[in-house]
PDB file of C-alpha atoms in Angstrom:
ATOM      1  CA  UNK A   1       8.553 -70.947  51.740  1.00 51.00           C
ATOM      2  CA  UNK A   2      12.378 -70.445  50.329  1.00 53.00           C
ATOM      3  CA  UNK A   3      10.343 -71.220  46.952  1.00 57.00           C
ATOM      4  CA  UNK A   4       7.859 -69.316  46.879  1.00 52.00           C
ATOM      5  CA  UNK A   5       9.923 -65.714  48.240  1.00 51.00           C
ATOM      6  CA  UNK A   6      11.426 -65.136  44.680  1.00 55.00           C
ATOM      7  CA  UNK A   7       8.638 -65.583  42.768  1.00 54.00           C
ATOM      8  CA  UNK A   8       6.820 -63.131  45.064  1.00 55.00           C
ATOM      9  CA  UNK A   9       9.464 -61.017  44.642  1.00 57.00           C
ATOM     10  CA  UNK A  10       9.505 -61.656  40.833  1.00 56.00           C
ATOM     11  CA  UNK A  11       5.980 -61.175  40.030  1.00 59.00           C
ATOM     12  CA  UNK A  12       5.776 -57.266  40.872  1.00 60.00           C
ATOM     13  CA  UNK A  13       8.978 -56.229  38.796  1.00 59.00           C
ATOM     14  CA  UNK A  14       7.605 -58.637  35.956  1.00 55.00           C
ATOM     15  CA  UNK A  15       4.127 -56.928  36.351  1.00 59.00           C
ATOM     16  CA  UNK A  16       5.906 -52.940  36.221  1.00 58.00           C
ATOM     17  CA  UNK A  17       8.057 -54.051  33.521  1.00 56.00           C
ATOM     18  CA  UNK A  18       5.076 -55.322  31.534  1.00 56.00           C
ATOM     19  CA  UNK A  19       3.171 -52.217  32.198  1.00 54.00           C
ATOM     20  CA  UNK A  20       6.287 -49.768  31.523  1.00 53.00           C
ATOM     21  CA  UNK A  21       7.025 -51.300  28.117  1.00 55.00           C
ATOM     22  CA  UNK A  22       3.505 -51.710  27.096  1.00 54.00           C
ATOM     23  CA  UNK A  23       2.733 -47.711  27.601  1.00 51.00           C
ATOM     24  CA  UNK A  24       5.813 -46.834  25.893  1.00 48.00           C
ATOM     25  CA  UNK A  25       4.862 -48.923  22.511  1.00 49.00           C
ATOM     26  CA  UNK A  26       1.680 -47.064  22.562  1.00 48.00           C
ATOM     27  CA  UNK A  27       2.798 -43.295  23.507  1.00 49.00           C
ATOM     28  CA  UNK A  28       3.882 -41.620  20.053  1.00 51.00           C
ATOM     29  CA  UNK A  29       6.711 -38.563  20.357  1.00 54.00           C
ATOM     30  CA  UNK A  30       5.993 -35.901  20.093  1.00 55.00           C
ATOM     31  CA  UNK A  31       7.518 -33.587  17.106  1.00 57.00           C
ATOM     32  CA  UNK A  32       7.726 -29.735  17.721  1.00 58.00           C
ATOM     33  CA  UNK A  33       7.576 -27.826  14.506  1.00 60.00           C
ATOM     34  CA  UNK A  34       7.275 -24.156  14.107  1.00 63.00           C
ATOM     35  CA  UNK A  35       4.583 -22.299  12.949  1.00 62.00           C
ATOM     36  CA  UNK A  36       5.952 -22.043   9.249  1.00 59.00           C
ATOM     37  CA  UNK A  37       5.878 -25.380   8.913  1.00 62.00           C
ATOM     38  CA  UNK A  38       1.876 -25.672   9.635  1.00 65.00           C
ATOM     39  CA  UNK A  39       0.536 -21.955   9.535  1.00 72.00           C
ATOM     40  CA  UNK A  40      -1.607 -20.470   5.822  1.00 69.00           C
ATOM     41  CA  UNK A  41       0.771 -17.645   4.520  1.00 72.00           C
ATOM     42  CA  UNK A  42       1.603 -14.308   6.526  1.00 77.00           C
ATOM     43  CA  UNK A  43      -1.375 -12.101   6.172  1.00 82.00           C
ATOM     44  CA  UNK A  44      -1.535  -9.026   4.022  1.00 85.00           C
ATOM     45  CA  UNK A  45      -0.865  -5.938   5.946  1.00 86.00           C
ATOM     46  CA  UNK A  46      -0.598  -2.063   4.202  1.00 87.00           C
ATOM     47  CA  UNK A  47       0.875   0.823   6.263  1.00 86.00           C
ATOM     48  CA  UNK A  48      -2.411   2.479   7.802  1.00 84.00           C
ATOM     49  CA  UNK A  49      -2.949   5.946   5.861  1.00 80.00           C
ATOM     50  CA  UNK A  50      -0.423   5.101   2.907  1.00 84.00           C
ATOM     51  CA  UNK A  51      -1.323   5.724  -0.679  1.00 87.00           C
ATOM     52  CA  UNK A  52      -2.110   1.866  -1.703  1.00 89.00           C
ATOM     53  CA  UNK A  53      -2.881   0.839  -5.609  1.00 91.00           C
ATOM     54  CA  UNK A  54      -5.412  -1.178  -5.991  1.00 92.00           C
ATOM     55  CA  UNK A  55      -5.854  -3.761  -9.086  1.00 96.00           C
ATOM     56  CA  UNK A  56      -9.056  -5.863  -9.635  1.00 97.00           C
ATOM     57  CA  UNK A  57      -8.832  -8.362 -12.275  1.00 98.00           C
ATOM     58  CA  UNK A  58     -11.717 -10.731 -13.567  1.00 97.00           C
ATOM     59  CA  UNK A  59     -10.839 -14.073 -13.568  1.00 97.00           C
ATOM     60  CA  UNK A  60     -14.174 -15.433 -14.694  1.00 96.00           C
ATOM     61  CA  UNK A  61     -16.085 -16.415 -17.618  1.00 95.00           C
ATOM     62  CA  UNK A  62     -18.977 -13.986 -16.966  1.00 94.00           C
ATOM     63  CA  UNK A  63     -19.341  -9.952 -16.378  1.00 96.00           C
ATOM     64  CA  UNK A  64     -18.550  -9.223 -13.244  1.00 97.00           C
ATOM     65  CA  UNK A  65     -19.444  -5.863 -11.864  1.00 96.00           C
ATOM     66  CA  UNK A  66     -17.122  -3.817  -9.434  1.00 95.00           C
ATOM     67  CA  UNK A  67     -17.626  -0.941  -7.904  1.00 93.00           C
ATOM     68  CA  UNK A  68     -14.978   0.925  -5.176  1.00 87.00           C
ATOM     69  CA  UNK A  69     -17.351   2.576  -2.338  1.00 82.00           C
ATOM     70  CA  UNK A  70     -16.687   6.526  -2.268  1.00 76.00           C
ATOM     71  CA  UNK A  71     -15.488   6.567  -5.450  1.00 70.00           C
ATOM     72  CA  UNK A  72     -17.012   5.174  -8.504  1.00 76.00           C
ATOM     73  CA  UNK A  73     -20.701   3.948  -9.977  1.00 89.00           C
ATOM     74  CA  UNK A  74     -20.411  -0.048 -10.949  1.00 93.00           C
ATOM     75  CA  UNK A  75     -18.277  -0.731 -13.570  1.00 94.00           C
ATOM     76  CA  UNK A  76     -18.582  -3.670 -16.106  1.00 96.00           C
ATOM     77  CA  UNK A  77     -15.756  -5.850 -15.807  1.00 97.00           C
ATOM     78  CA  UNK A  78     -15.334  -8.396 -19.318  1.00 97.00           C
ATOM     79  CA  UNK A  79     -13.813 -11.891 -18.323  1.00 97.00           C
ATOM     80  CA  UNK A  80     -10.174 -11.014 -18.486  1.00 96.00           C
ATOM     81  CA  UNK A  81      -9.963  -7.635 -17.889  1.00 97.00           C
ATOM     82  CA  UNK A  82      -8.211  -5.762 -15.014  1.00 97.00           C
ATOM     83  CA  UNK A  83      -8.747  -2.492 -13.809  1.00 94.00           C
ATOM     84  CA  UNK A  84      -6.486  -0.113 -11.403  1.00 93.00           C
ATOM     85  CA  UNK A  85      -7.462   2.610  -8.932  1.00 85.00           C
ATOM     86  CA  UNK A  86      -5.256   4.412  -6.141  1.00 80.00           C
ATOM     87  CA  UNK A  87      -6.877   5.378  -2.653  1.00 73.00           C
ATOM     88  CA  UNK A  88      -5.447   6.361   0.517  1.00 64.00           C
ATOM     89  CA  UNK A  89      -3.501   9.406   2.084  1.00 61.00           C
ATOM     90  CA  UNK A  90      -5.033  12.202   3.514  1.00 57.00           C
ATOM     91  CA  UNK A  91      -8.564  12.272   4.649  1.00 55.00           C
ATOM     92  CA  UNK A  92     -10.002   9.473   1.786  1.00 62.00           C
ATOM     93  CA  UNK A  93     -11.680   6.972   3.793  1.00 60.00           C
ATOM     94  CA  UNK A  94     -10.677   3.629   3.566  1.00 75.00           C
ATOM     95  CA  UNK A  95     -10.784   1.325   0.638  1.00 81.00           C
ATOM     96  CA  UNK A  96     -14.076  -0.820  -0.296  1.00 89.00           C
ATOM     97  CA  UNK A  97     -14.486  -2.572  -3.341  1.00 93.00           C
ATOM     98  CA  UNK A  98     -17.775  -4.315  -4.237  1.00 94.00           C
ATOM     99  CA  UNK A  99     -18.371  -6.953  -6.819  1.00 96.00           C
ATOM    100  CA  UNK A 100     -20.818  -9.346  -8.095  1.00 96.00           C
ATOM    101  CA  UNK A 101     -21.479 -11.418 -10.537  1.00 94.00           C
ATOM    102  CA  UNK A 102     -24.498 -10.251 -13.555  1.00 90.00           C
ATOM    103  CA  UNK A 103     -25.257 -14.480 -13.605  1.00 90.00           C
ATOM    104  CA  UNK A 104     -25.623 -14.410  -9.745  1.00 91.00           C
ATOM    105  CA  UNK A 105     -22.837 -16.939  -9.391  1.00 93.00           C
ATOM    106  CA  UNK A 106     -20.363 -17.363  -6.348  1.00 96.00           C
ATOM    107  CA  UNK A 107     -17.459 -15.168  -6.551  1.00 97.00           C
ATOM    108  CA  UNK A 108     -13.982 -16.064  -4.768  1.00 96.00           C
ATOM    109  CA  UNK A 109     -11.635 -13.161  -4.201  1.00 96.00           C
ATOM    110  CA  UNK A 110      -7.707 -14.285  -3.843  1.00 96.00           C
ATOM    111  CA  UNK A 111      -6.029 -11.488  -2.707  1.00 96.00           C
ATOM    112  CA  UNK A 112      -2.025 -10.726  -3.266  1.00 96.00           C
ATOM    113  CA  UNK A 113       0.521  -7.682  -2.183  1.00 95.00           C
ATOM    114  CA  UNK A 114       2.577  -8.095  -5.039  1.00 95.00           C
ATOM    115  CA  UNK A 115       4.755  -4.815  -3.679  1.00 94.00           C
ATOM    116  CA  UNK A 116       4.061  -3.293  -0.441  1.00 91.00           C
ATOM    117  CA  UNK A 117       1.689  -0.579  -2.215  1.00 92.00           C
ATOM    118  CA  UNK A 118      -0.116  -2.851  -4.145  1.00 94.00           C
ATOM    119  CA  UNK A 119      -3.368  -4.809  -3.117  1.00 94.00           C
ATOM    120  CA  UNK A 120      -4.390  -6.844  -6.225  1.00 97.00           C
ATOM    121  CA  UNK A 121      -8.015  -8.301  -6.095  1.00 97.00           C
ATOM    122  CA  UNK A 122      -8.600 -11.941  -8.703  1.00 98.00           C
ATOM    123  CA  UNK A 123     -12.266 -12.433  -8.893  1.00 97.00           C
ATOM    124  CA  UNK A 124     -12.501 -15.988  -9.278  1.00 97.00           C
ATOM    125  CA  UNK A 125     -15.830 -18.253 -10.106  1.00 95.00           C
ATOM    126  CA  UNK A 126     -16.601 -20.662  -7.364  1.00 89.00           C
ATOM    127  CA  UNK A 127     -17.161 -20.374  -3.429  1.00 80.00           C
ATOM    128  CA  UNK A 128     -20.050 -21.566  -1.319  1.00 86.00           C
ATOM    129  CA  UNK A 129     -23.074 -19.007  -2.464  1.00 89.00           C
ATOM    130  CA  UNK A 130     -23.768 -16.406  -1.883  1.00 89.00           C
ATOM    131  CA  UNK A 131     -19.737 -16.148  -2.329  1.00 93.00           C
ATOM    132  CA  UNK A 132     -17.098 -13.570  -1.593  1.00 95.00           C
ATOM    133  CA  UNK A 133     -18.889  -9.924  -2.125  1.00 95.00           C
ATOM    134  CA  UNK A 134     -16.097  -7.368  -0.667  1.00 95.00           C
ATOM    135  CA  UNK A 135     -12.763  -6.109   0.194  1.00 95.00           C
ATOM    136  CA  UNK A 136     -11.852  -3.918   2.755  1.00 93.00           C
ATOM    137  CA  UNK A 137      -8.925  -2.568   3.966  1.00 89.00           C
ATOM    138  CA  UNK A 138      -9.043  -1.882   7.428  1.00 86.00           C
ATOM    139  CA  UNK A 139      -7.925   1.233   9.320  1.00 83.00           C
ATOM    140  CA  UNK A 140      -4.922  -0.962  10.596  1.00 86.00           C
ATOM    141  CA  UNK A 141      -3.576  -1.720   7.320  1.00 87.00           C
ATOM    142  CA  UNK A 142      -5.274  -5.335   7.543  1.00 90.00           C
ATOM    143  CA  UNK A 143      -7.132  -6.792   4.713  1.00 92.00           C
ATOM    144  CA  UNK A 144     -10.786  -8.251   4.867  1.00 93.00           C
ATOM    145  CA  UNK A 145     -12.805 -10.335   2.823  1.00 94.00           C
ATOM    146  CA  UNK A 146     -16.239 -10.403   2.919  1.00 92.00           C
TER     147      UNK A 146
END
């Protein structure tokens, strides 16, 4: 009996030390980062009811037609070409822009704030059809793309 009571004693504390060890070799750490490490870049955002410049440039190899809601009939835009329009202050209604493409091809809008009164628009080929058709500037100074 004076034989067998360590290795009664032994076998649990081999047993939990098996089990500890084992769980530890598979458990990973866990690494905090912040959110600038994994989040997209900070979203635009325009002061609601400022004057805000607008540029729309066509980045494709086709016409593209644009056309700012409230404001203007479509205009032709040649691959290439840029055109600039300021909206906002006072009682204008917010800013819509329209565009499509004359081929029917997807459209991809990138969107930039190159100053904080500028909202510049790149029509871009490409996109799952029917594409990117509009921008919108919210009433809270956010940006949409539709």
């Amino acid at each position: 009996m004076a034989k067998l009571l360590p290795t009664v004693l032994l076998a649990p504390a081999l047993m939990t030390a098996t089990l500890l060890f084992s769980q530890t070799q598979a458990i990973s750490p866990a690494w905090a980062g912040t959110c600038a490490s994994r989040c997209g870049p900070k979203p635009l955002q325009f002061t609601p009811g400022q004057r805000v410049s607008v540029e729309v440039v066509n980045q494709t190899a086709s016409l593209v037609q644009v056309q700012k809601v409230f404001g203007t009939d479509p205009v032709p835009m040649r691959p290439g070409q840029e055109l600039k329009f300021v909206q906002g202050g006072g009682t204008e209604p917010n800013i819509s822009v329209y565009f499509w493409d004359e081929t029917a091809l997807p459209l991809q809008a990138r969107l930039s704030q190159p100053n904080p009164k500028t909202l510049r628009i790149e029509i871009r080929p490409g996109g799952r059809p029917p594409g990117d058709r509009s921008v919108y500037l919210l009433n809270d100074g956010r940006v949409a793309i539709f």
